[in-house]
Coordinates of C-alpha atoms in Angstrom, one line a residue:
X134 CA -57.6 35.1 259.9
X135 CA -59.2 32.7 262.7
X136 CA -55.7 32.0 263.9
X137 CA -54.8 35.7 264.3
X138 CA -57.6 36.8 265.8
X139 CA -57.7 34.0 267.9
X140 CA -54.0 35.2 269.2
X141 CA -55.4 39.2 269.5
X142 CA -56.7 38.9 273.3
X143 CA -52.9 38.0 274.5
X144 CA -51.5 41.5 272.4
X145 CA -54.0 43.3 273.5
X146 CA -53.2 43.7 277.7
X147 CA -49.5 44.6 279.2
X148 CA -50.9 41.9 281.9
X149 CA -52.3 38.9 280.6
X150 CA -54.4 36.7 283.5
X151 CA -52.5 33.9 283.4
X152 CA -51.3 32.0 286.2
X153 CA -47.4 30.7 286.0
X154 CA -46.6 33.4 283.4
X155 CA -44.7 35.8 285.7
X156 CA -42.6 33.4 286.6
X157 CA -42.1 31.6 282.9
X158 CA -40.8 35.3 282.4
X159 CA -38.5 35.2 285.6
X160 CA -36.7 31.8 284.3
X161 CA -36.4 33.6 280.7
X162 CA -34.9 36.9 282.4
X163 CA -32.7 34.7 283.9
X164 CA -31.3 32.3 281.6
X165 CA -31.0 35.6 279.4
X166 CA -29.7 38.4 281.2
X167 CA -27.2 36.0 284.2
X168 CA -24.0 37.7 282.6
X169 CA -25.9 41.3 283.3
X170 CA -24.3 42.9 286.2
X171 CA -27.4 45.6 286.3
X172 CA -29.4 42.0 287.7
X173 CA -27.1 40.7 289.9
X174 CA -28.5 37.0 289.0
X175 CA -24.4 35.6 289.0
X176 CA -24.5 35.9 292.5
X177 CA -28.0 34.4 293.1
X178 CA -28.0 31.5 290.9
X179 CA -26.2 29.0 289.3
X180 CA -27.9 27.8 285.8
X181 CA -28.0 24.2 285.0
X182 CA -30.1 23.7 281.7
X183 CA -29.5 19.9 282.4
X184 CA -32.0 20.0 285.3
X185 CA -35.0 21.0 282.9
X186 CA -36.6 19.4 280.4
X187 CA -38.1 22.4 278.9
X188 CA -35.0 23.2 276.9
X189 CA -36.8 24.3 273.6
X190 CA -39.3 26.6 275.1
X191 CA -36.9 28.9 277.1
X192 CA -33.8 28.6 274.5
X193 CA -36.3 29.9 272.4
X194 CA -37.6 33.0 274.6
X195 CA -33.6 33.2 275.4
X196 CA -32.4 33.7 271.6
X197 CA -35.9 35.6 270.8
X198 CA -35.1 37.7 273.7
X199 CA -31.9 39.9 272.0
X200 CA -34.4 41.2 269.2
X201 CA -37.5 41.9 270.9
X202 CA -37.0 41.5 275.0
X203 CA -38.3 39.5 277.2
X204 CA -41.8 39.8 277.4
X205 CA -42.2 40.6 273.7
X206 CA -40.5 36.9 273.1
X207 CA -42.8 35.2 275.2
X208 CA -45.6 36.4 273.9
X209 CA -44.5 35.6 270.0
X210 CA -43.6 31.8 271.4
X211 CA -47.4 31.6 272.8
X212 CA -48.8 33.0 270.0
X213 CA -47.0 30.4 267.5
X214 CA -48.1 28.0 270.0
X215 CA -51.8 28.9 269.4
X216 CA -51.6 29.9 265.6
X217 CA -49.2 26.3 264.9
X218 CA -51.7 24.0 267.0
X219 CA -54.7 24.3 263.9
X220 CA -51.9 24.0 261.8
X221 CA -50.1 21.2 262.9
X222 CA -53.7 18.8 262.9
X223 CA -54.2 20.2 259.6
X224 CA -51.0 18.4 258.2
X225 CA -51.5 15.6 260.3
X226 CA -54.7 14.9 259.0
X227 CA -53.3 15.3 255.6
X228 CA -50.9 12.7 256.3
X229 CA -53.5 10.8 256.9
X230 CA -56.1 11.1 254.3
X231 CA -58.7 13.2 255.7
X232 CA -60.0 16.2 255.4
X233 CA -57.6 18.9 256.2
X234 CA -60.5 21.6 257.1
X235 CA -61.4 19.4 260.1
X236 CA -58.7 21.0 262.0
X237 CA -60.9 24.0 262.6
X238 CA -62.4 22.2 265.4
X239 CA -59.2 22.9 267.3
X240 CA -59.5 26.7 267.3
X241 CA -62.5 26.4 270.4
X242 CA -59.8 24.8 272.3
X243 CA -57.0 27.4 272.0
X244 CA -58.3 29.0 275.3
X245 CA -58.5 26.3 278.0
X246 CA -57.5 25.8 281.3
X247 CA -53.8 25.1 280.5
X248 CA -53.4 28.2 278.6
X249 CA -54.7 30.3 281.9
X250 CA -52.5 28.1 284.1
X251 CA -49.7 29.0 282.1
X252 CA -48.5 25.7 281.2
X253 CA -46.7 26.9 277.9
X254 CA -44.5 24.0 277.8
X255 CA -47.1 21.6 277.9
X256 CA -49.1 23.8 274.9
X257 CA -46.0 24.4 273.1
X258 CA -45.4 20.4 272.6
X259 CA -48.8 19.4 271.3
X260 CA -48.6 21.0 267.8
X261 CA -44.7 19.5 267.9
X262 CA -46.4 16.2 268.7
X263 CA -48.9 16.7 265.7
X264 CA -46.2 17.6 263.4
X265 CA -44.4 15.0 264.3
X266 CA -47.5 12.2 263.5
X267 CA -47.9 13.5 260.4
X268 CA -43.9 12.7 259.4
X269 CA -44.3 9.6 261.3
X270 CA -47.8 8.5 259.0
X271 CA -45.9 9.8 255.6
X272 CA -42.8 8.2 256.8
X273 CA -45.7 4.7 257.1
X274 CA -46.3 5.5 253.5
X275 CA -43.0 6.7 251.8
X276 CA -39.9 5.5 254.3
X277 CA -37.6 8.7 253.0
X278 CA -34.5 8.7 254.5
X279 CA -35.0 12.9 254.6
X280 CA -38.7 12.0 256.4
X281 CA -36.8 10.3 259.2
X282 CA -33.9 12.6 259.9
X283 CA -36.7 15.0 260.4
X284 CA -38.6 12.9 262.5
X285 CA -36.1 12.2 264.8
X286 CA -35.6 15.8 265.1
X287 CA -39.3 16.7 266.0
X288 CA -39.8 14.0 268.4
X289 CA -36.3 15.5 270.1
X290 CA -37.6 18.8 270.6
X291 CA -41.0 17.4 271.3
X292 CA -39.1 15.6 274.2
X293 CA -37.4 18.6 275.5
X294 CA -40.6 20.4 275.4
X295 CA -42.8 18.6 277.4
X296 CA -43.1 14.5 278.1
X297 CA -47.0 14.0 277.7
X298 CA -47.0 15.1 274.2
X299 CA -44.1 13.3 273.3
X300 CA -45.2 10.0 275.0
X301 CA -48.2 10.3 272.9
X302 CA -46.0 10.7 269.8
X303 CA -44.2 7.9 270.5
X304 CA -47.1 5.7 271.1
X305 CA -48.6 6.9 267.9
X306 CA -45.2 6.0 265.8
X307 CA -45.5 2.9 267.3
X308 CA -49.1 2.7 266.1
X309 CA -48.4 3.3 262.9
X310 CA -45.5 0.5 262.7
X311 CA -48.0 -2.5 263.4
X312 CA -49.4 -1.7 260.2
X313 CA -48.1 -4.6 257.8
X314 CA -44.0 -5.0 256.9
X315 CA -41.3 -7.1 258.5
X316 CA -39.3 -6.4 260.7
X317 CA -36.8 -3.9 258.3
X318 CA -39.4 -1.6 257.5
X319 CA -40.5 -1.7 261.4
X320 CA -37.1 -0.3 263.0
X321 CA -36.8 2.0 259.7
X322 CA -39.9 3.7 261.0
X323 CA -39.0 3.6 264.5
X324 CA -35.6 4.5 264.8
X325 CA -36.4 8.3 264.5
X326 CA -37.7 8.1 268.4
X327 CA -33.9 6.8 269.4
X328 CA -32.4 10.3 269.8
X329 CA -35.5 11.3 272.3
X330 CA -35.6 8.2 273.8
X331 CA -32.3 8.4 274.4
X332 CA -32.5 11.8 275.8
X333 CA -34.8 10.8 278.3
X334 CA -33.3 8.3 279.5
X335 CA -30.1 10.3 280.0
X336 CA -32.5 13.5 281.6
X337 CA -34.1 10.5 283.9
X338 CA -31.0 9.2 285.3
X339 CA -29.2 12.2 285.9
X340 CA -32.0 15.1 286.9
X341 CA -34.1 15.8 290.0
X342 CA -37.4 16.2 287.9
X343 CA -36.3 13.6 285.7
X344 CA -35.8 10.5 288.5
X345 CA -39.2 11.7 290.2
X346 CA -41.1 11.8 286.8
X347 CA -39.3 8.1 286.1
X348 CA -40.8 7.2 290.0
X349 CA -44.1 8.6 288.9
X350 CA -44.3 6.4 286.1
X351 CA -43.0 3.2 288.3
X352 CA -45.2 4.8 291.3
X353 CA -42.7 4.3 293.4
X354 CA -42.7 6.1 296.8
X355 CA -41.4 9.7 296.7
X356 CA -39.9 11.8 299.0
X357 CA -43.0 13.4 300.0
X358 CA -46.4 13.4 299.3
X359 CA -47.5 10.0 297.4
X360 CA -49.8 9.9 294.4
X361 CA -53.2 11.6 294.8
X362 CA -56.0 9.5 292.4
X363 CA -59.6 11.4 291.9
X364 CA -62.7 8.9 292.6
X365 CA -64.3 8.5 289.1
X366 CA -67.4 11.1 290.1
X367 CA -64.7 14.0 290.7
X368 CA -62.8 13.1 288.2
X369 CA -66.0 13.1 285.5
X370 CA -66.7 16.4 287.2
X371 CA -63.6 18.0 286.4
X372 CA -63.0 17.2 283.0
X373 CA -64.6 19.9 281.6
X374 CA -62.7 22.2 283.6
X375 CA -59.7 21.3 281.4
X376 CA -61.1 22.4 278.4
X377 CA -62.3 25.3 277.8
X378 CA -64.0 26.8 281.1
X379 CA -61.6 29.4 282.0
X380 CA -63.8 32.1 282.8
X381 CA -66.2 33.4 285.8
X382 CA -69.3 33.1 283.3
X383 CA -71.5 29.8 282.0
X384 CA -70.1 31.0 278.4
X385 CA -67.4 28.5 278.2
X386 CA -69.1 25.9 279.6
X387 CA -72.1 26.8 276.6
X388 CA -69.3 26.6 274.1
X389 CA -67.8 23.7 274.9
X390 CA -71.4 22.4 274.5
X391 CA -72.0 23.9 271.3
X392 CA -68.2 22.6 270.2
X393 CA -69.6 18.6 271.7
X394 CA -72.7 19.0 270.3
X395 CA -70.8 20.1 266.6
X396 CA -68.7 17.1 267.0
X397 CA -71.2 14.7 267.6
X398 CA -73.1 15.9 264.3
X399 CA -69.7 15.4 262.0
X400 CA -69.6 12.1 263.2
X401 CA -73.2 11.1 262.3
X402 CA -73.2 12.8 258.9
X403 CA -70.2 10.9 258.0
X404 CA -71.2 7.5 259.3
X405 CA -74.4 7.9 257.5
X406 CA -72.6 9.7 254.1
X407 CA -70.1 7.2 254.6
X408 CA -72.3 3.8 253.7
X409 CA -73.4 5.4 250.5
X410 CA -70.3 6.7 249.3
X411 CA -66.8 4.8 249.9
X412 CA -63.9 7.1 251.3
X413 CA -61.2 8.2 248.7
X414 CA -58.7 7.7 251.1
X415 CA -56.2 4.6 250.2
X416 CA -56.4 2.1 252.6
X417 CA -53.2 2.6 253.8
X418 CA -54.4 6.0 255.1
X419 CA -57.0 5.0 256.0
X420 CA -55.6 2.2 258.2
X421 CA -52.8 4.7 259.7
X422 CA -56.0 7.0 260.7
X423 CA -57.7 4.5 262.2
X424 CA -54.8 3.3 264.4
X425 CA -54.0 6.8 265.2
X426 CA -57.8 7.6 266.5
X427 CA -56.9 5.4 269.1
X428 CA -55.1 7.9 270.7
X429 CA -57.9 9.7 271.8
X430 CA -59.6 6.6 274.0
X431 CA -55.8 6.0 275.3
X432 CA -55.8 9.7 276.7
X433 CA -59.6 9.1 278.0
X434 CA -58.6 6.0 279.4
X435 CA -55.4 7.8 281.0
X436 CA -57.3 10.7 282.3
X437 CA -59.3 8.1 285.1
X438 CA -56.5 5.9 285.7
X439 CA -53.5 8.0 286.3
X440 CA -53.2 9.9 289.7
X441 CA -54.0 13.8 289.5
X442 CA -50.5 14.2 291.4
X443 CA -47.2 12.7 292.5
X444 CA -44.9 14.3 294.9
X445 CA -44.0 18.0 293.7
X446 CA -45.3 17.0 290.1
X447 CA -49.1 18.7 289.5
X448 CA -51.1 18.0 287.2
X449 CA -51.1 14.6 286.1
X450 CA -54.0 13.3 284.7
X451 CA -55.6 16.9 284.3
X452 CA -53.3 17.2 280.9
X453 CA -55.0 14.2 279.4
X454 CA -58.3 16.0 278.5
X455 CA -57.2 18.4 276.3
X456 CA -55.2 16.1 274.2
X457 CA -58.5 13.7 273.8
X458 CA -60.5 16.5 272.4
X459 CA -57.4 17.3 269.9
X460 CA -57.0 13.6 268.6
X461 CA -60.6 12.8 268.7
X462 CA -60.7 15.2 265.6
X463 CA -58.8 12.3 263.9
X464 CA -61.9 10.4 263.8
X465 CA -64.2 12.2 262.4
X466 CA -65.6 10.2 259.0
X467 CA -65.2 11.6 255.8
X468 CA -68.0 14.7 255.4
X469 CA -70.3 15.7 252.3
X470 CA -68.6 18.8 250.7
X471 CA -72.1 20.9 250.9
X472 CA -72.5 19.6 254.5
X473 CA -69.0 20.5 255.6
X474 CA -68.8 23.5 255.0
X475 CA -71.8 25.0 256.9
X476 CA -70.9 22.7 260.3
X477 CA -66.9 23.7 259.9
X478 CA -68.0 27.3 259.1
X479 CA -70.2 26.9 262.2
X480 CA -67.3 25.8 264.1
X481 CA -64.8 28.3 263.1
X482 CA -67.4 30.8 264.3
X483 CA -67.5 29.0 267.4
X484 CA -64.0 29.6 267.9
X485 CA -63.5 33.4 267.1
X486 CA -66.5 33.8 269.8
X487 CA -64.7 32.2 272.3
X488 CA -61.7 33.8 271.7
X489 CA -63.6 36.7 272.1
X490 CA -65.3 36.1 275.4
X491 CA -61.7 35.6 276.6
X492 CA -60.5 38.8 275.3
X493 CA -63.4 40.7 277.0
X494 CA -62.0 38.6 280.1
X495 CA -58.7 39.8 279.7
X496 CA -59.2 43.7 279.0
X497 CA -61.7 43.4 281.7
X498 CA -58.7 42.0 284.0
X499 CA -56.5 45.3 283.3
X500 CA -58.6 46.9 286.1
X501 CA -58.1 44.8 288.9
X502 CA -54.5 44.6 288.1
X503 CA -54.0 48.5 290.0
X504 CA -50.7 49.9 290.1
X505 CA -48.8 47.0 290.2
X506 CA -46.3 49.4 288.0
X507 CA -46.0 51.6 290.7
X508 CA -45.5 49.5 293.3
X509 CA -42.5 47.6 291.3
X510 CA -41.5 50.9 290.8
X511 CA -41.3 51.9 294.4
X512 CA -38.7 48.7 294.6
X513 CA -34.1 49.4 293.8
X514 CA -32.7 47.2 291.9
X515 CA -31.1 43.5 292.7
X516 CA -32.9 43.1 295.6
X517 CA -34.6 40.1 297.5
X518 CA -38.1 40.6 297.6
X519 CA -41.0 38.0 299.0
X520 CA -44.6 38.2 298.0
X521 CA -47.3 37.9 300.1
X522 CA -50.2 37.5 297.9
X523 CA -54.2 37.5 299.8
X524 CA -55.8 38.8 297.4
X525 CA -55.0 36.3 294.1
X526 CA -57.9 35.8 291.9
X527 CA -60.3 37.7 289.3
X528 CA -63.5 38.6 288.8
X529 CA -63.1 37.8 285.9
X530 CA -60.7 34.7 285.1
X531 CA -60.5 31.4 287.0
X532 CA -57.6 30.3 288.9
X533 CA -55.1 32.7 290.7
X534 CA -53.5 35.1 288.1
X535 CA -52.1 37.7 290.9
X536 CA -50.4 34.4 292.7
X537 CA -46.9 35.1 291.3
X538 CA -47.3 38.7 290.5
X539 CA -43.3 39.3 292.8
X540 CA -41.8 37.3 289.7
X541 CA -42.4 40.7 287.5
X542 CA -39.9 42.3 290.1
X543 CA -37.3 39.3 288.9
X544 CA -38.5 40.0 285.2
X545 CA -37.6 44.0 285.4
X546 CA -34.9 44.8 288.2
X547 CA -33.2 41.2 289.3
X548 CA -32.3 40.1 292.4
X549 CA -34.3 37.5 293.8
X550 CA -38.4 36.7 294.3
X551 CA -40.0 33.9 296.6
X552 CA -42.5 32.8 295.7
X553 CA -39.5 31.3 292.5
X554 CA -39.2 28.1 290.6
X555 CA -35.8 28.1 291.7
X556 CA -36.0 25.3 294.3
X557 CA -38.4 23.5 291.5
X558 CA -36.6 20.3 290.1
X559 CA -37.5 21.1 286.9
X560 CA -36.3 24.6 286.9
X561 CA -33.2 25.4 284.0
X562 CA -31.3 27.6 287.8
X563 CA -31.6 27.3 291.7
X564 CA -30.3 29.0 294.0
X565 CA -26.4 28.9 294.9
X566 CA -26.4 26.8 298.3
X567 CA -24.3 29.4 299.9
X568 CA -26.5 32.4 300.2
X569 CA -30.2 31.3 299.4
X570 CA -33.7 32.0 300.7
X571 CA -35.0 29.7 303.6
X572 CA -36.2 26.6 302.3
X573 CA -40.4 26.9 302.1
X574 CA -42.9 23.9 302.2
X575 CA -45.3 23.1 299.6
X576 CA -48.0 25.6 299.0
X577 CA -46.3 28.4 300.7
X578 CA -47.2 30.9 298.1
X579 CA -51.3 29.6 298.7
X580 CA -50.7 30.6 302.5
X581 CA -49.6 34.0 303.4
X582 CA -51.4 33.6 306.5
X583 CA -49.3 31.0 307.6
X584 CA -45.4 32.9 307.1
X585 CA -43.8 34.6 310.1
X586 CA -42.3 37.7 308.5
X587 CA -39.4 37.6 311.8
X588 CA -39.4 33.9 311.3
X589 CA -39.4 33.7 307.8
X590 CA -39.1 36.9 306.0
X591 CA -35.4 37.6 307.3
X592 CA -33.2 37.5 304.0
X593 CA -35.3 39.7 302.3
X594 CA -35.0 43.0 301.7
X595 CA -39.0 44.2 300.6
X596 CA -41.8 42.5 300.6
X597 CA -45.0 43.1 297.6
X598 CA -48.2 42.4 299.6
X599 CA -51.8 42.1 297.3
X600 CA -54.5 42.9 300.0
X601 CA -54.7 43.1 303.7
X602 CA -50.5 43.7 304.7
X603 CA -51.5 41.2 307.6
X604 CA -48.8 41.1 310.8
X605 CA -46.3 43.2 308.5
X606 CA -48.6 46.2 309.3
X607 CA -48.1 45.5 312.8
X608 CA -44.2 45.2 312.9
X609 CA -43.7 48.8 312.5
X610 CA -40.3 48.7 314.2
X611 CA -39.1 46.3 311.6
X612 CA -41.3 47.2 308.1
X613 CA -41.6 50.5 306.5
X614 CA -44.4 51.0 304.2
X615 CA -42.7 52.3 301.2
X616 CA -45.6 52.5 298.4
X617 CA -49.4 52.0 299.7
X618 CA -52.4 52.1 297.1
X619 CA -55.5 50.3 297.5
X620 CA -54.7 46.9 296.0
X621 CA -50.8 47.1 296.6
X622 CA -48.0 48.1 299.2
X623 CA -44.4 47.6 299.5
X624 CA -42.9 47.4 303.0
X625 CA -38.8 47.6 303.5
X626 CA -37.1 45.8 305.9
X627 CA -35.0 47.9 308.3
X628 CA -31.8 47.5 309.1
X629 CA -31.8 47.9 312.6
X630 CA -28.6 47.8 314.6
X631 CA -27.9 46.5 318.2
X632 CA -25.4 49.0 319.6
X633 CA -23.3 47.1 321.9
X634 CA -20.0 48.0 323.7
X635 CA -17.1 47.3 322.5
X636 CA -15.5 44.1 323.4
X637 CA -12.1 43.8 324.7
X638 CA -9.5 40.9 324.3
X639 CA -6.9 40.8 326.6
X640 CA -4.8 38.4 325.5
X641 CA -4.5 39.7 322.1
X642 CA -5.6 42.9 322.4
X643 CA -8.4 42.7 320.0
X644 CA -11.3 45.2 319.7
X645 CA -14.5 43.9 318.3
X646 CA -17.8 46.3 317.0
X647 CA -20.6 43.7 316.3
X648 CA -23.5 45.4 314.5
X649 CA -26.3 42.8 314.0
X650 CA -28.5 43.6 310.6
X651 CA -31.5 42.0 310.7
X652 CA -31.3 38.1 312.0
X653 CA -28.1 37.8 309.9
X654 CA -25.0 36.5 311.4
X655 CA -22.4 39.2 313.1
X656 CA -19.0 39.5 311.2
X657 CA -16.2 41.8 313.4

């Protein structure tokens, strides 16, 4: 019941505030309608699924896609994501020999600041990476040949998920494989990580996003901006932005509090319960679990060490948080029954009010969302749009959920959007190199007030403006307003013609008519 309700908020709004999804659902309308000619995407894009690393996440949406749609698939895949997650530390801490009702302090974390940013991919792999620990820490105990085979084939989609869960899942398989045995038993518990290792080394050599995520690692010298580190202070600062403060109130910062504070008091009544009453656990367990905790310190540890960004890659570092506060759980001593269940009741409650604060959030949100519906509306099919987003945040949700409102054009019509994860390394299509947007620089879509619409707006069609239209009000003779309301306008791009006179060759007799459209070359 926790799980479900704590998935309610994201069923309950056609327009959930969250950042990158617009445009998680443009790469899924893509990858699953190319063929369609009513999208026109063959002529846009070509798709190379080599160039990602997100393979499981939008095969999934793809193949969910032909019984439900688009959106409707997306929205299952995130709610598995934040049902699985308790789930998944549940069995790992099975595995493992605890208690299995400790995973209830995951359910505060289900809305944090990657699940506003949109980072799906990054969510999606850390009940993967749990699952997979718990096969690795019965594989410690057991060694079935059926436990690896499905080990191997976890950590492979936990690879082609997202890296920073599976890094962690390899470290804790290797972990688990210092605890006693010869070498025999060693590789028998480690050779489930070959396929994904081998995997990423194949995505590293051979994709964009993969050879500047291998330079990251090295910190080598991009091509581009360098590594960004946060002094200690700021970094300190911001960590409990990357939990669970995703709102414009002091609510989440209060329940993250309440969620430390609840922590805190599980590990002192088991320390103290724990000298007068030894652990059931066997010692293996309890061995595996202690090696295991020490993935939380590794992800503290990682959090003030490792730049914030690299290049095009963002975040870095900010991803380590969240996955301290999940594996910290892991050390959490043995509880008295009578004691455990009032603080893990307290907790659960914990988590159903935050996932109620966020739901308030998001219903809330529905208003300042306007007729966005209208405005796509106003909008033909297949065309090339551009967004020009001022106004970009809430009221009511942190970050900038309007910022990639154009990709809903992409999701419902076609054609072509900027801002796109197209031109993104890690992006499963680009655009063909023969008829593509102008190349933009970073943080283009954070600076409308920097584009040029006769400089840079030429191969589009329309342009979706949130807020003040700017110096596309003023161009009159080249925009056409086609939908206005109070939070949203569409402006067409005419087609204006040079009349010139017709050209005569009189060598061969030729006789040219040159109509310029736009600032697109002349053909005869």
């Amino acid at each position: 019941m926790c799980v479900v309700l704590s998935a309610l908020p994201l069923w309950l709004v056609p327009y959930p505030p969250i950042q990158d999804l617009p445009q998680h659902l443009a790469a899924i309308r893509v990858l699953h309608s190319y063929a369609d000619p009513a999208f026109g995407f063959e002529r846009l894009f070509d798709i190379e699924l080599l160039r990602t690393q997100y393979l499981t996440y939008y095969l999934a949406a793809h193949l969910l896609s032909f019984l439900c749609g688009v959106t409707t698939a997306n929205k299952i895949l995130v709610t598995l994501v934040v049902c699985s997650t308790p789930y998944a530390m549940r069995g790992l801490l099975s595995a493992i020999g605890k208690d299995p009702r400790l995973c209830v302090f995951v359910l505060p974390l289900v809305y944090n600041a990657h699940l506003v940013l949109g980072f799906f991919n990054f969510l999606a792999a850390i009940p993967l990476a749990l699952y997979g620990l718990a096969l690795a820490a019965r594989q410690h105990r057991s060694g079935s040949h059926a436990g690896s085979v499905a080990l191997a084939c976890v950590a492979l989609l936990t690879f082609y998920t997202h890296v920073v869960p599976f890094g962690f899942l390899a470290a804790g398989a290797v972990l688990l494989s210092l605890g006693g045995g010869g070498r025999t038993r060693r590789a028998r518990l480690l050779w489930p990580l070959l396929p994904a290792l081998l995997g990423a080394l194949v995505w590293s050599l051979t994709s964009p996003a993969g050879q500047s995520t291998l330079a990251a690692a090295w910190l080598r010298t991009p091509q581009g901006p360098g590594p960004v580190y946060l002094p200690f202070r700021h970094a300190l600062r911001d960590s409990a932005g990357w939990l669970t403060d995703v709102l414009h109130t002091k609510h989440d910062q209060w329940m993250l509090g309440l969620w430390s504070g609840f922590l805190m008091l599980a590990f002192t009544i088991g320390l103290v319960a724990g000298r007068r009453k030894a652990s059931r656990a066997s010692l293996v367990d309890a061995a595996a679990g202690a090696r295991l905790a020490l993935l939380a310190p590794a992800a503290v540890a990682g959090y003030f060490l490792l730049p914030v960004s690299y290049a095009w890659i963002w975040p870095i570092s900010a991803r380590l948080p969240l996955l301290a506060a999940v594996f910290i759980v892991l050390g959490v001593p043995a509880l008295p029954r009578a004691w455990s269940s009032v603080l893990l009741g307290a907790v659960m409650a914990l988590g159903l009010a935050h996932a109620a604060l966020a739901g308030r959030a998001f219903l809330a949100f529905q208003t300042e969302v306007g007729r966005l519906d209208a405005a796509l509306a106003a909008i033909p099919a297949r065309q090339r749009v551009a967004g020009l987003i001022w106004d970009r945040g809430s009221r009511h949700v942190r970050f900038a959920p309007f910022i990639h409102s154009v990709a809903y054009y992409q999701v419902r019509k076609g054609g072509a959007v900027m801002f796109s994860f197209a031109d993104f390394p890690q992006s499963p299509f680009r655009f063909k190199p023969n008829d593509r947007p102008p190349r933009v620089p970073a943080r283009w879509e954070w600076t409308p007030e920097q584009v040029k619409p006769l400089r840079d707006l030429g191969w589009y069609d329309y342009v979706l403006v949130r807020g003040t239209p700017g110096v596309i009000s003023e161009l009159r003779s080249v925009y056409q307003p086609l939908f206005r309301s109070r939070r949203w306008s569409v402006w067409k791009r005419l087609r204006q013609e040079r009349k010139t006179a017709p050209v005569s060759n009189a060598t061969h007799g030729i006789r040219l008519h040159c109509a310029i459209p736009d600032d697109r070359s002349c053909s005869p």
